[in-house]
Coordinates of C-alpha atoms and ligand atoms in Angstrom, one line a residue:
M1 CA -58.6 -60.0 -51.2
A2 CA -56.4 -61.6 -48.6
K3 CA -53.3 -63.2 -50.1
N4 CA -54.0 -66.7 -49.0
C5 CA -50.9 -68.8 -49.1
S6 CA -51.3 -72.3 -50.3
T7 CA -49.7 -74.6 -47.9
R8 CA -49.2 -78.2 -47.8
W9 CA -48.6 -79.0 -44.2
I10 CA -46.0 -81.6 -43.5
N11 CA -48.4 -84.4 -42.8
R12 CA -47.2 -86.7 -40.1
R13 CA -50.5 -88.4 -39.6
E14 CA -53.9 -88.7 -41.1
F15 CA -55.7 -88.8 -37.9
L16 CA -56.1 -92.5 -38.4
G17 CA -57.0 -94.4 -35.3
G18 CA -54.3 -95.7 -33.0
V19 CA -52.5 -92.4 -32.5
S20 CA -52.5 -92.0 -28.8
A21 CA -54.0 -89.0 -27.1
L22 CA -50.8 -87.5 -25.7
S23 CA -51.4 -83.9 -25.4
A24 CA -54.8 -83.0 -24.2
F25 CA -53.7 -79.9 -22.4
G26 CA -56.0 -78.6 -19.7
L27 CA -55.8 -76.2 -16.9
P28 CA -54.3 -75.6 -14.4
G29 CA -50.7 -75.4 -15.2
I30 CA -48.1 -73.8 -12.9
A31 CA -49.7 -72.0 -10.1
A32 CA -47.9 -68.8 -9.4
A33 CA -49.5 -67.6 -6.2
S34 CA -46.8 -68.2 -3.7
S35 CA -44.1 -65.7 -2.7
L36 CA -41.5 -67.7 -4.5
P37 CA -41.2 -66.6 -8.1
T38 CA -41.9 -69.1 -10.8
I39 CA -38.8 -69.5 -12.9
L40 CA -39.0 -69.3 -16.7
K41 CA -35.8 -70.3 -18.4
P42 CA -35.5 -69.9 -22.2
E43 CA -32.8 -72.3 -23.5
P44 CA -32.1 -74.7 -26.3
A45 CA -34.3 -77.8 -26.3
R46 CA -34.9 -80.9 -28.3
V47 CA -38.5 -81.8 -28.8
H48 CA -40.8 -84.2 -30.5
L49 CA -43.3 -82.1 -32.5
F50 CA -45.0 -85.3 -33.7
S51 CA -45.5 -88.0 -31.2
D52 CA -45.8 -90.6 -33.9
D53 CA -42.4 -89.8 -35.4
E54 CA -39.1 -90.6 -33.7
R55 CA -37.3 -87.6 -35.1
Q56 CA -36.7 -84.6 -33.0
T57 CA -36.4 -80.9 -33.6
D58 CA -33.9 -78.5 -32.0
I59 CA -35.7 -75.4 -30.9
W60 CA -35.6 -72.8 -28.1
A61 CA -38.1 -73.3 -25.3
Y62 CA -39.1 -72.0 -21.9
N63 CA -38.4 -74.8 -19.3
Q64 CA -37.8 -77.3 -22.1
T65 CA -41.3 -77.3 -23.5
A66 CA -42.9 -75.5 -26.4
P67 CA -45.2 -73.8 -25.8
G68 CA -43.8 -72.9 -22.4
P69 CA -45.5 -73.8 -19.2
T70 CA -49.1 -72.6 -18.9
L71 CA -49.0 -69.9 -16.3
T72 CA -52.2 -69.3 -14.3
A73 CA -52.9 -66.5 -11.9
K74 CA -55.9 -64.8 -10.4
R75 CA -57.1 -61.4 -11.4
G76 CA -56.0 -58.8 -8.9
E77 CA -53.4 -61.0 -7.2
Q78 CA -49.7 -60.3 -7.6
V79 CA -47.5 -62.7 -9.5
Q80 CA -43.8 -63.1 -9.7
F81 CA -42.0 -64.7 -12.6
R82 CA -38.2 -64.8 -12.8
L83 CA -36.6 -64.9 -16.2
E84 CA -33.3 -66.8 -16.2
N85 CA -31.7 -66.4 -19.6
G86 CA -30.2 -69.7 -20.8
L87 CA -29.8 -68.5 -24.4
Q88 CA -26.6 -67.3 -26.1
Q89 CA -28.3 -64.0 -26.8
A90 CA -30.2 -61.3 -24.9
T91 CA -33.9 -61.7 -24.3
T92 CA -36.9 -60.3 -22.3
I93 CA -40.5 -61.5 -21.6
H94 CA -43.5 -59.5 -22.7
W95 CA -46.9 -60.4 -21.2
H96 CA -49.1 -60.0 -24.2
G97 CA -52.4 -58.3 -23.7
I98 CA -52.0 -57.7 -20.0
R99 CA -52.8 -54.1 -19.0
I100 CA -49.6 -54.1 -17.1
D101 CA -47.4 -51.7 -15.1
N102 CA -45.2 -50.2 -17.8
K103 CA -41.9 -51.2 -16.3
M104 CA -43.0 -54.8 -16.4
D105 CA -44.0 -54.8 -20.1
G106 CA -40.8 -56.5 -21.1
V107 CA -39.9 -54.4 -24.2
A108 CA -36.1 -54.4 -24.6
N109 CA -34.6 -50.9 -24.7
M110 CA -38.0 -49.3 -24.1
T111 CA -39.2 -50.5 -20.7
Q112 CA -36.1 -52.4 -19.6
P113 CA -32.6 -53.2 -20.7
P114 CA -32.3 -56.6 -22.5
V115 CA -31.4 -59.4 -20.2
E116 CA -28.0 -60.7 -21.3
P117 CA -27.1 -64.5 -21.4
G118 CA -26.9 -65.8 -17.9
G119 CA -28.7 -62.8 -16.5
Q120 CA -32.1 -62.7 -14.8
F121 CA -35.0 -60.3 -14.3
D122 CA -37.9 -60.5 -12.0
Y123 CA -41.3 -59.7 -13.4
V124 CA -43.7 -58.7 -10.6
F125 CA -47.2 -57.5 -11.6
T126 CA -50.9 -57.7 -10.7
P127 CA -53.0 -58.6 -13.7
P128 CA -56.1 -56.4 -13.7
D129 CA -58.2 -58.5 -16.1
A130 CA -59.3 -62.2 -16.2
G131 CA -58.9 -63.9 -19.6
T132 CA -56.6 -65.6 -22.1
Y133 CA -53.2 -64.0 -22.6
W134 CA -49.7 -65.2 -23.5
Y135 CA -46.0 -64.4 -23.1
H136 CA -43.1 -64.2 -25.4
P137 CA -39.7 -62.5 -25.8
H138 CA -39.6 -58.8 -26.9
F139 CA -36.1 -58.9 -28.2
K140 CA -35.3 -60.2 -31.7
S141 CA -38.8 -61.7 -31.4
W142 CA -38.9 -62.5 -35.1
E143 CA -36.2 -65.1 -34.3
Q144 CA -37.0 -66.1 -30.7
V145 CA -40.7 -66.6 -31.1
A146 CA -40.1 -68.5 -34.3
R147 CA -37.7 -70.8 -32.6
G148 CA -40.3 -71.8 -30.0
L149 CA -40.4 -69.2 -27.2
S150 CA -44.0 -68.5 -26.3
G151 CA -46.5 -69.7 -23.7
P152 CA -50.0 -69.4 -22.4
L153 CA -50.9 -67.1 -19.6
I154 CA -54.3 -67.6 -18.1
I155 CA -55.8 -65.1 -15.7
E156 CA -58.7 -66.8 -13.9
E157 CA -62.1 -65.2 -13.2
D158 CA -62.8 -64.6 -9.5
E159 CA -65.4 -67.4 -9.5
P160 CA -65.2 -70.7 -11.4
Q161 CA -67.3 -70.6 -14.6
D162 CA -69.7 -73.2 -15.8
F163 CA -67.5 -75.4 -18.0
D164 CA -66.7 -79.1 -17.7
Q165 CA -63.2 -78.6 -19.2
D166 CA -60.9 -75.6 -19.7
L167 CA -58.7 -76.4 -22.7
I168 CA -55.9 -74.6 -24.4
F169 CA -55.5 -74.5 -28.2
A170 CA -52.2 -72.8 -28.9
I171 CA -51.6 -73.1 -32.6
D172 CA -48.3 -72.5 -34.2
D173 CA -46.5 -73.2 -37.5
W174 CA -42.9 -74.2 -37.8
R175 CA -40.6 -74.1 -40.8
L176 CA -38.9 -77.4 -40.9
Q177 CA -36.7 -79.3 -43.3
Q178 CA -38.0 -82.6 -44.6
D179 CA -36.0 -84.4 -41.9
L180 CA -37.9 -82.3 -39.3
S181 CA -34.9 -80.2 -38.4
F182 CA -35.6 -76.5 -37.7
D183 CA -35.0 -74.4 -40.8
E184 CA -32.5 -71.9 -39.5
R185 CA -31.4 -70.5 -42.8
S186 CA -34.7 -68.9 -43.6
L187 CA -34.7 -66.8 -40.4
G188 CA -34.4 -63.1 -41.2
N189 CA -35.1 -63.5 -44.9
L190 CA -36.1 -60.0 -46.2
G191 CA -38.1 -61.6 -49.0
D192 CA -40.4 -63.3 -46.5
W193 CA -40.6 -60.1 -44.5
A194 CA -41.7 -58.1 -47.5
H195 CA -44.5 -60.6 -48.2
A196 CA -46.7 -62.4 -45.7
G197 CA -43.8 -63.2 -43.4
R198 CA -41.9 -66.3 -42.6
L199 CA -44.5 -69.0 -42.9
G200 CA -44.1 -72.5 -41.5
N201 CA -44.8 -75.8 -43.1
A202 CA -45.6 -77.9 -40.0
L203 CA -48.6 -77.2 -37.8
T204 CA -48.8 -77.9 -34.1
V205 CA -51.3 -77.3 -31.4
N206 CA -49.9 -77.2 -27.9
G207 CA -46.6 -78.1 -29.3
S208 CA -47.8 -81.3 -31.0
G209 CA -49.0 -82.4 -34.4
N210 CA -51.2 -85.0 -32.6
T211 CA -53.2 -83.1 -30.1
R212 CA -56.4 -84.7 -29.0
Y213 CA -58.8 -83.6 -26.2
D214 CA -60.5 -86.4 -24.3
V215 CA -64.1 -85.4 -23.8
S216 CA -67.4 -87.1 -23.2
P217 CA -70.7 -86.5 -25.0
G218 CA -72.7 -83.6 -23.6
Q219 CA -69.7 -81.8 -22.1
R220 CA -69.4 -78.0 -22.3
C221 CA -65.7 -77.0 -22.9
R222 CA -64.0 -73.7 -22.9
L223 CA -61.5 -73.7 -25.7
R224 CA -58.9 -70.9 -25.5
L225 CA -57.6 -70.3 -29.0
M226 CA -54.2 -68.5 -29.3
N227 CA -52.0 -68.0 -32.3
F228 CA -48.3 -68.2 -31.5
A229 CA -47.1 -68.1 -35.1
T230 CA -44.9 -65.2 -36.2
A231 CA -46.8 -64.6 -39.4
R232 CA -49.5 -67.0 -40.3
V233 CA -53.2 -66.2 -40.0
F234 CA -55.0 -69.5 -39.3
N235 CA -58.4 -70.1 -40.8
L236 CA -60.2 -72.4 -38.3
D237 CA -63.3 -74.4 -38.9
F238 CA -65.3 -76.6 -36.6
P239 CA -67.3 -79.0 -38.6
K240 CA -70.0 -80.8 -36.6
L241 CA -69.7 -78.3 -33.8
E242 CA -71.4 -75.0 -33.1
P243 CA -69.1 -73.0 -31.0
W244 CA -69.9 -69.7 -29.2
I245 CA -67.5 -66.8 -29.0
I246 CA -67.3 -65.6 -25.4
A247 CA -64.1 -63.5 -25.3
V248 CA -61.7 -61.8 -27.7
D249 CA -58.1 -61.1 -26.8
G250 CA -58.9 -61.9 -23.2
Q251 CA -61.9 -59.5 -22.9
P252 CA -65.4 -61.0 -22.5
T253 CA -67.9 -60.3 -25.1
E254 CA -71.7 -61.0 -25.2
P255 CA -71.8 -64.7 -26.2
R256 CA -72.5 -65.2 -29.9
R257 CA -72.5 -68.1 -32.2
L258 CA -69.5 -68.5 -34.4
T259 CA -71.3 -68.2 -37.7
D260 CA -68.6 -66.5 -39.8
T261 CA -66.4 -69.4 -40.6
P262 CA -63.6 -70.1 -41.0
L263 CA -62.6 -68.1 -38.0
M264 CA -59.5 -66.0 -39.0
L265 CA -57.1 -66.0 -36.1
G266 CA -54.3 -63.5 -36.7
P267 CA -50.8 -63.8 -35.1
A268 CA -51.1 -63.1 -31.3
Q269 CA -54.9 -63.0 -31.3
R270 CA -57.0 -65.0 -28.9
Y271 CA -60.6 -66.2 -28.9
D272 CA -62.3 -68.0 -26.1
L273 CA -64.9 -70.3 -27.4
V274 CA -67.5 -72.5 -25.8
V275 CA -67.8 -75.9 -27.5
D276 CA -70.6 -78.2 -26.6
I277 CA -69.9 -81.8 -27.4
P278 CA -73.1 -83.2 -28.9
E279 CA -74.8 -85.8 -26.7
D280 CA -74.8 -88.3 -29.6
A281 CA -71.2 -87.6 -30.7
A282 CA -68.6 -90.4 -30.9
G283 CA -65.1 -90.7 -32.2
D284 CA -63.1 -87.8 -33.4
L285 CA -64.4 -84.3 -34.0
Y286 CA -61.8 -82.3 -35.8
I287 CA -60.8 -78.7 -35.6
D288 CA -59.6 -77.9 -39.2
E289 CA -57.2 -75.4 -40.6
I290 CA -58.2 -74.3 -44.1
T291 CA -55.7 -73.0 -46.6
R292 CA -55.8 -73.1 -50.4
G293 CA -53.8 -76.3 -50.0
G294 CA -56.9 -77.8 -48.5
R295 CA -58.5 -78.7 -45.2
F296 CA -56.2 -80.1 -42.5
G297 CA -57.1 -81.5 -39.1
A298 CA -55.2 -79.3 -36.6
A299 CA -56.5 -81.1 -33.5
A300 CA -59.5 -83.2 -32.5
F301 CA -61.8 -83.8 -29.7
T302 CA -61.9 -87.6 -29.0
V303 CA -65.3 -88.4 -27.6
S304 CA -65.8 -91.4 -25.4
G305 CA -67.5 -92.5 -22.2
P306 CA -71.1 -92.0 -21.0
A307 CA -73.1 -89.1 -22.2
Q308 CA -74.1 -86.4 -19.8
P309 CA -77.1 -84.1 -20.5
A310 CA -76.0 -81.2 -22.7
R311 CA -76.7 -77.7 -21.5
N312 CA -79.4 -76.6 -23.9
R313 CA -78.8 -73.0 -23.4
A314 CA -76.4 -70.2 -24.4
P315 CA -73.4 -69.9 -22.2
A316 CA -73.5 -67.1 -19.6
A317 CA -71.4 -64.0 -20.4
L318 CA -68.1 -64.0 -18.5
P319 CA -67.9 -61.4 -15.8
P320 CA -66.7 -58.1 -17.3
N321 CA -63.3 -56.7 -16.8
N322 CA -63.4 -53.1 -15.9
L323 CA -62.1 -51.2 -18.9
A324 CA -62.8 -47.5 -19.3
E325 CA -65.3 -46.9 -22.1
P326 CA -63.9 -44.7 -24.9
D327 CA -66.1 -42.0 -26.4
A328 CA -65.2 -41.4 -30.0
A329 CA -66.9 -38.0 -30.0
K330 CA -64.3 -36.5 -27.5
A331 CA -61.3 -38.5 -28.7
Q332 CA -58.1 -37.2 -30.2
R333 CA -57.8 -38.8 -33.6
V334 CA -54.5 -40.4 -34.7
P335 CA -54.1 -41.4 -38.3
L336 CA -51.8 -44.4 -38.9
L337 CA -51.1 -45.1 -42.5
M338 CA -49.5 -48.5 -43.2
E339 CA -47.4 -48.7 -46.3
G340 CA -44.8 -50.7 -48.1
G341 CA -44.0 -54.4 -48.7
A342 CA -44.1 -56.3 -52.0
M343 CA -46.5 -55.1 -54.6
G344 CA -46.8 -51.8 -52.6
R345 CA -46.7 -48.3 -53.9
M346 CA -44.3 -46.8 -51.3
A347 CA -41.3 -45.2 -53.0
S348 CA -39.4 -44.0 -50.0
A349 CA -39.7 -43.4 -46.2
I350 CA -37.9 -41.7 -43.4
V351 CA -35.1 -43.8 -41.9
D352 CA -33.1 -42.3 -39.0
G353 CA -34.4 -38.9 -39.8
K354 CA -33.6 -39.0 -43.5
Q355 CA -35.7 -39.7 -46.6
M356 CA -34.5 -42.9 -48.2
E357 CA -35.5 -44.6 -51.4
I358 CA -37.1 -48.0 -50.9
R359 CA -34.4 -50.1 -52.6
E360 CA -31.8 -48.4 -50.5
M361 CA -33.9 -49.0 -47.3
A362 CA -34.1 -52.7 -48.1
R363 CA -30.5 -53.0 -49.1
S364 CA -28.8 -51.1 -46.2
K365 CA -31.3 -51.3 -43.4
K366 CA -33.6 -54.4 -44.0
L367 CA -36.6 -52.0 -43.9
V368 CA -39.5 -52.3 -46.3
W369 CA -42.5 -51.1 -44.4
A370 CA -43.5 -47.7 -42.8
F371 CA -46.1 -46.1 -40.6
N372 CA -47.0 -42.6 -41.6
G373 CA -43.9 -42.5 -43.8
I374 CA -41.5 -43.5 -41.1
A375 CA -39.7 -46.9 -41.0
G376 CA -39.0 -48.3 -37.5
I377 CA -38.9 -46.9 -34.1
I378 CA -37.6 -43.3 -33.7
G379 CA -37.2 -40.9 -30.8
D380 CA -40.7 -39.3 -31.3
P381 CA -43.8 -41.3 -30.5
L382 CA -46.7 -41.7 -32.9
F383 CA -48.7 -39.8 -30.3
R384 CA -48.3 -38.5 -26.7
V385 CA -51.4 -37.9 -24.6
E386 CA -52.2 -37.2 -21.0
R387 CA -53.5 -40.1 -19.0
G388 CA -57.3 -40.5 -19.3
R389 CA -57.4 -39.0 -22.8
H390 CA -59.7 -40.7 -25.3
V391 CA -58.0 -41.7 -28.6
V392 CA -59.2 -43.0 -31.9
I393 CA -56.6 -44.6 -34.0
E394 CA -57.4 -44.6 -37.7
F395 CA -55.6 -47.5 -39.2
E396 CA -55.3 -47.5 -43.0
N397 CA -53.7 -50.6 -44.5
R398 CA -52.4 -49.3 -47.9
T399 CA -50.6 -52.5 -48.6
S400 CA -51.3 -55.8 -50.4
W401 CA -50.9 -57.9 -47.2
Q402 CA -52.7 -58.8 -44.0
H403 CA -51.4 -57.3 -40.8
A404 CA -52.1 -57.9 -37.1
M405 CA -51.8 -54.5 -35.4
H406 CA -51.0 -54.8 -31.7
L407 CA -51.0 -52.1 -29.1
H408 CA -49.3 -52.6 -25.7
G409 CA -50.8 -51.8 -22.3
H410 CA -54.3 -51.2 -23.6
H411 CA -57.2 -52.7 -25.4
A412 CA -59.1 -50.8 -28.1
R413 CA -62.7 -51.2 -29.3
V414 CA -63.0 -51.7 -33.0
N415 CA -65.6 -49.1 -33.9
S416 CA -65.7 -49.4 -37.6
R417 CA -64.2 -51.2 -40.6
N418 CA -64.1 -49.6 -44.0
G419 CA -66.5 -46.9 -43.0
K420 CA -69.1 -49.3 -41.7
P421 CA -69.8 -49.4 -38.0
A422 CA -68.7 -52.8 -36.5
A423 CA -71.7 -55.1 -35.8
V424 CA -70.0 -56.1 -32.5
Q425 CA -67.5 -53.8 -31.0
D426 CA -65.1 -56.2 -29.4
W427 CA -62.1 -55.1 -27.4
N428 CA -58.9 -56.1 -29.1
D429 CA -55.2 -55.8 -28.3
T430 CA -54.4 -57.2 -31.7
I431 CA -56.4 -56.1 -34.7
L432 CA -56.3 -58.3 -37.9
M433 CA -56.5 -56.2 -41.0
Q434 CA -57.0 -57.3 -44.6
P435 CA -55.3 -55.6 -47.5
N436 CA -56.7 -52.0 -48.0
D437 CA -58.8 -52.2 -44.8
R438 CA -59.5 -49.1 -42.8
V439 CA -60.2 -49.6 -39.1
E440 CA -61.1 -47.1 -36.4
A441 CA -60.3 -48.3 -32.9
A442 CA -61.0 -46.3 -29.8
L443 CA -59.4 -46.5 -26.4
V444 CA -59.0 -44.6 -23.2
A445 CA -55.2 -44.0 -22.8
D446 CA -55.3 -44.7 -19.0
N447 CA -52.1 -46.7 -18.5
P448 CA -49.1 -44.4 -18.1
G449 CA -45.8 -45.2 -19.8
K450 CA -44.2 -45.8 -23.1
W451 CA -46.1 -48.4 -25.2
M452 CA -45.3 -50.1 -28.4
L453 CA -47.7 -50.3 -31.4
H454 CA -46.5 -52.7 -34.1
C455 CA -47.5 -55.4 -36.5
H456 CA -47.4 -58.8 -34.8
M457 CA -46.2 -60.4 -38.0
L458 CA -42.8 -60.2 -36.4
G459 CA -40.8 -59.9 -39.6
H460 CA -43.0 -57.0 -40.6
Q461 CA -42.3 -55.5 -37.2
A462 CA -38.6 -55.9 -37.7
A463 CA -38.8 -54.5 -41.2
G464 CA -40.3 -51.2 -40.2
M465 CA -43.9 -51.7 -38.9
S466 CA -43.2 -50.5 -35.5
T467 CA -43.9 -47.4 -33.5
W468 CA -44.8 -46.3 -30.0
F469 CA -47.0 -44.0 -28.0
E470 CA -46.7 -42.4 -24.6
V471 CA -49.3 -41.8 -21.9
V472 CA -48.1 -39.2 -19.5
A473 CA -49.4 -39.1 -15.9
Ligands
LIG1 CU1 -47.0 -59.8 -28.4 CU2 -45.1 -56.2 -28.8 O1 -46.0 -58.0 -28.6
LIG2 CU1 -47.8 -56.9 -40.8

């Protein structure tokens, strides 16, 4: 069973009428097509997380907003983003889910040196796939993402799709004090890292606890779900709505009804939904987050205006991205045993080449997790393959906790879970695993370079759940 944390969200509002619709957050954002790079500057910022509360929160943000600006680009067209580091510590930007040129992947000390305070770095790349992606630092990300550094990255399809609105739902949790100040002291707490991670107590969507989407009856909306939290799995429910799933982690899938609710959205995962606003709807339709603490309205569609005829048909499939199809039969198999954490059985692991007892790992290295008996990044990769090789990664979660396993530079098809073939084999770049889950995921290793593979619960990553693989040309 998943360890479900019971949360009482700081409740700034009860969705009573009269709260203004401040943050319906549609596309497009910053267009990035011209030859001038778009500047992204992470720096300290002071923001209102709740528009109905005067108090502000000191965070770190790209260009003074959290989430950072919505970046949009077209598939197959080159983009340029210039990172200007306005922080007092080094940083980088990683373009999560983009099958990117390795030297633009933004992993500090693996694909580039960290960008020091005051320094800059130009990211220039051509996104090969349309879909819903995001960006965040890949240096001390357990701190930098928690403080507010993350933003949506939308790669548009070649042709406009049949939606009345294209909406972003970037959900995040913040750990705040009762006066809404950012809880700094809990950053880096090994106790959190050995459990579910550093969970927040204030929920925002698109940087606000008061997000409403203005819609009219009968409209068909694309809703791009993305989880920017550093640890929390959100359990999302859509009462009175019957959404379709049309893409997972950016990659299109055959449209299917979301029947398995709540939808579990792991850290860093994305789902593109199609939401049809009923013709007879009025008022607020909530998107709820469900924990043991109860049901909480995370955001709402505010329905008003004249009705338009609803599309009484399934949404069309999005045009496919061209990913090479893996063949499990000819794949190299790579076991990946995940161990450690609280209530785990791991007694020791290899740290810096030496076997170390778990208490000593925790005390002297802040490490409590391991992959295949090794804690943290070492000189040797988990696997090294020639470009074009088919690979099946056999994840085994021998821990008492959920994890969100992320591979860089590639998407993998989840073939099976716990020995059963997956009903739908979606492409994922981030695979949510329940305690004791076994997952087989297949990919064609066709993107040369050094790629990270880690848990996207960023405290878990920092505390040992981190490795890498290499694709050699
Ligand atoms: Cu979203 Cu290695 O990161
Ligand atoms: Cu994890």
